[in-house]
GROMACS .gro file of C-alpha atoms in nm:
model
  127
    1GLN     CA    1  -1.783  -0.932   0.862
    2LEU     CA    2  -1.849  -0.656   0.549
    3GLN     CA    3  -2.191  -0.636   0.398
    4PRO     CA    4  -2.340  -0.942   0.102
    5VAL     CA    5  -2.352  -0.787  -0.242
    6GLU     CA    6  -2.592  -0.934  -0.448
    7SER     CA    7  -2.610  -0.899  -0.891
    8GLY     CA    8  -2.693  -1.086  -1.124
    9GLY     CA    9  -3.076  -0.933  -1.088
   10GLY     CA   10  -3.271  -0.785  -1.383
   11LEU     CA   11  -3.608  -0.879  -1.604
   12VAL     CA   12  -3.704  -1.193  -1.766
   13GLN     CA   13  -3.923  -1.387  -1.979
   14PRO     CA   14  -4.086  -1.676  -1.810
   15GLY     CA   15  -3.965  -1.992  -1.847
   16GLY     CA   16  -3.604  -1.779  -1.848
   17SER     CA   17  -3.275  -1.779  -1.620
   18LEU     CA   18  -3.049  -1.505  -1.467
   19ARG     CA   19  -2.823  -1.610  -1.165
   20LEU     CA   20  -2.780  -1.478  -0.896
   21SER     CA   21  -2.464  -1.365  -0.715
   22CYS     CA   22  -2.373  -1.264  -0.367
   23ASN     CA   23  -1.979  -1.190  -0.248
   24THR     CA   24  -1.854  -1.099   0.075
   25SER     CA   25  -1.547  -1.086   0.283
   26GLY     CA   26  -1.359  -1.046   0.595
   27TYR     CA   27  -1.512  -1.382   0.794
   28ALA     CA   28  -1.504  -1.699   0.768
   29PHE     CA   29  -1.659  -1.781   0.419
   30GLY     CA   30  -1.676  -2.166   0.425
   31PHE     CA   31  -1.737  -2.200   0.770
   32TYR     CA   32  -2.133  -2.115   0.763
   33GLY     CA   33  -2.416  -2.088   0.568
   34ILE     CA   34  -2.566  -1.856   0.342
   35GLY     CA   35  -2.920  -1.742   0.229
   36TRP     CA   36  -3.133  -1.645  -0.027
   37PHE     CA   37  -3.423  -1.542   0.053
   38ARG     CA   38  -3.682  -1.304  -0.161
   39LEU     CA   39  -3.943  -0.975  -0.118
   40ALA     CA   40  -4.245  -0.998  -0.286
   41PRO     CA   41  -4.489  -0.733  -0.335
   42GLY     CA   42  -4.734  -0.741  -0.021
   43LYS     CA   43  -4.555  -0.995   0.135
   44GLU     CA   44  -4.324  -1.119   0.337
   45ARG     CA   45  -3.960  -1.174   0.323
   46GLU     CA   46  -3.882  -1.564   0.274
   47ALA     CA   47  -3.649  -1.768   0.238
   48ILE     CA   48  -3.622  -1.978  -0.033
   49ALA     CA   49  -3.267  -2.174  -0.011
   50CYS     CA   50  -2.959  -2.210   0.185
   51ILE     CA   51  -2.618  -2.369   0.129
   52SER     CA   52  -2.411  -2.499   0.475
   53GLY     CA   53  -2.083  -2.391   0.500
   54SER     CA   54  -1.836  -2.686   0.594
   55SER     CA   55  -1.948  -2.660   0.964
   56GLY     CA   56  -2.302  -2.850   0.784
   57GLY     CA   57  -2.112  -3.077   0.542
   58GLY     CA   58  -2.303  -2.838   0.235
   59SER     CA   59  -2.647  -2.949   0.267
   60THR     CA   60  -2.872  -2.736   0.067
   61TYR     CA   61  -3.226  -2.714   0.148
   62TYR     CA   62  -3.536  -2.501  -0.061
   63ARG     CA   63  -3.817  -2.347  -0.032
   64ASP     CA   64  -4.114  -2.660  -0.186
   65SER     CA   65  -4.210  -2.346  -0.467
   66VAL     CA   66  -3.829  -2.392  -0.570
   67LYS     CA   67  -3.765  -2.752  -0.605
   68GLY     CA   68  -3.624  -2.862  -0.888
   69ARG     CA   69  -3.596  -2.456  -1.044
   70PHE     CA   70  -3.357  -2.360  -0.827
   71THR     CA   71  -2.938  -2.426  -0.745
   72ILE     CA   72  -2.729  -2.285  -0.497
   73SER     CA   73  -2.425  -2.359  -0.492
   74ARG     CA   74  -2.108  -2.138  -0.314
   75ASP     CA   75  -1.715  -2.169  -0.395
   76ASN     CA   76  -1.538  -2.091  -0.089
   77ALA     CA   77  -1.224  -1.908  -0.227
   78LYS     CA   78  -1.434  -1.653  -0.432
   79LYS     CA   79  -1.719  -1.604  -0.083
   80THR     CA   80  -1.970  -1.604  -0.330
   81ALA     CA   81  -2.302  -1.724  -0.339
   82TYR     CA   82  -2.470  -1.858  -0.629
   83LEU     CA   83  -2.823  -1.920  -0.642
   84GLN     CA   84  -2.865  -2.057  -1.087
   85MET     CA   85  -3.286  -1.987  -1.102
   86ASP     CA   86  -3.448  -2.184  -1.416
   87SER     CA   87  -3.787  -2.182  -1.571
   88LEU     CA   88  -3.831  -1.878  -1.394
   89ARG     CA   89  -4.234  -1.771  -1.305
   90PRO     CA   90  -4.438  -1.451  -1.270
   91GLU     CA   91  -4.438  -1.534  -0.929
   92ASP     CA   92  -4.121  -1.547  -0.834
   93THR     CA   93  -4.101  -1.185  -0.928
   94GLY     CA   94  -3.899  -1.023  -0.580
   95LEU     CA   95  -3.605  -0.847  -0.438
   96TYR     CA   96  -3.364  -1.135  -0.340
   97TYR     CA   97  -3.118  -1.078  -0.111
   98CYS     CA   98  -2.837  -1.297   0.003
   99ALA     CA   99  -2.764  -1.307   0.456
  100THR     CA  100  -2.487  -1.488   0.662
  101ARG     CA  101  -2.609  -1.711   0.880
  102GLY     CA  102  -2.430  -1.638   1.281
  103ALA     CA  103  -2.402  -1.985   1.411
  104PRO     CA  104  -2.224  -2.272   1.265
  105GLY     CA  105  -2.445  -2.633   1.179
  106ASN     CA  106  -2.700  -2.668   0.944
  107CYS     CA  107  -2.879  -2.388   0.762
  108ILE     CA  108  -3.237  -2.388   0.806
  109LEU     CA  109  -3.512  -2.187   0.571
  110ALA     CA  110  -3.542  -1.896   0.906
  111ARG     CA  111  -3.531  -1.592   0.836
  112ASP     CA  112  -3.459  -1.508   1.202
  113ASP     CA  113  -3.095  -1.675   1.143
  114TYR     CA  114  -2.941  -1.545   1.013
  115ASN     CA  115  -2.809  -1.150   1.086
  116ASN     CA  116  -2.573  -0.983   0.780
  117TRP     CA  117  -2.781  -0.891   0.524
  118GLY     CA  118  -2.741  -0.792   0.154
  119GLN     CA  119  -2.902  -0.444   0.022
  120GLY     CA  120  -3.069  -0.708  -0.254
  121THR     CA  121  -3.146  -0.734  -0.637
  122GLN     CA  122  -3.412  -0.692  -0.846
  123VAL     CA  123  -3.607  -0.966  -1.011
  124THR     CA  124  -3.894  -0.931  -1.209
  125VAL     CA  125  -3.940  -1.219  -1.469
  126SER     CA  126  -4.271  -1.059  -1.611
  127SER     CA  127  -4.367  -1.085  -2.104
   0.00000   0.00000   0.00000
């Protein structure tokens, strides 16, 4: 199982949008859940959103602070997950990671539930 690779980060003004991508390879991508996490300055890494694989019916879960603004999705044929981020705020600034879940079933917003992490992509929301 190879390390996921994130892309799509950058500098955006408040109210703007970005779409992050998480590309994986070498494992049964469609079966397992994928999570997106954020490491903000001075804070611990926190779960933002997750999407289950086929073993969990493709269910999605979001952190309260991003509900209605962020959308997680996946393209199993491309072995890629996405995080569409709209109405971005300065407090969304951070290093965004994706990670693959090592167990089947519904994904959960818990950092310890994921076992294969990417290097992260930086998102900065500032005017």
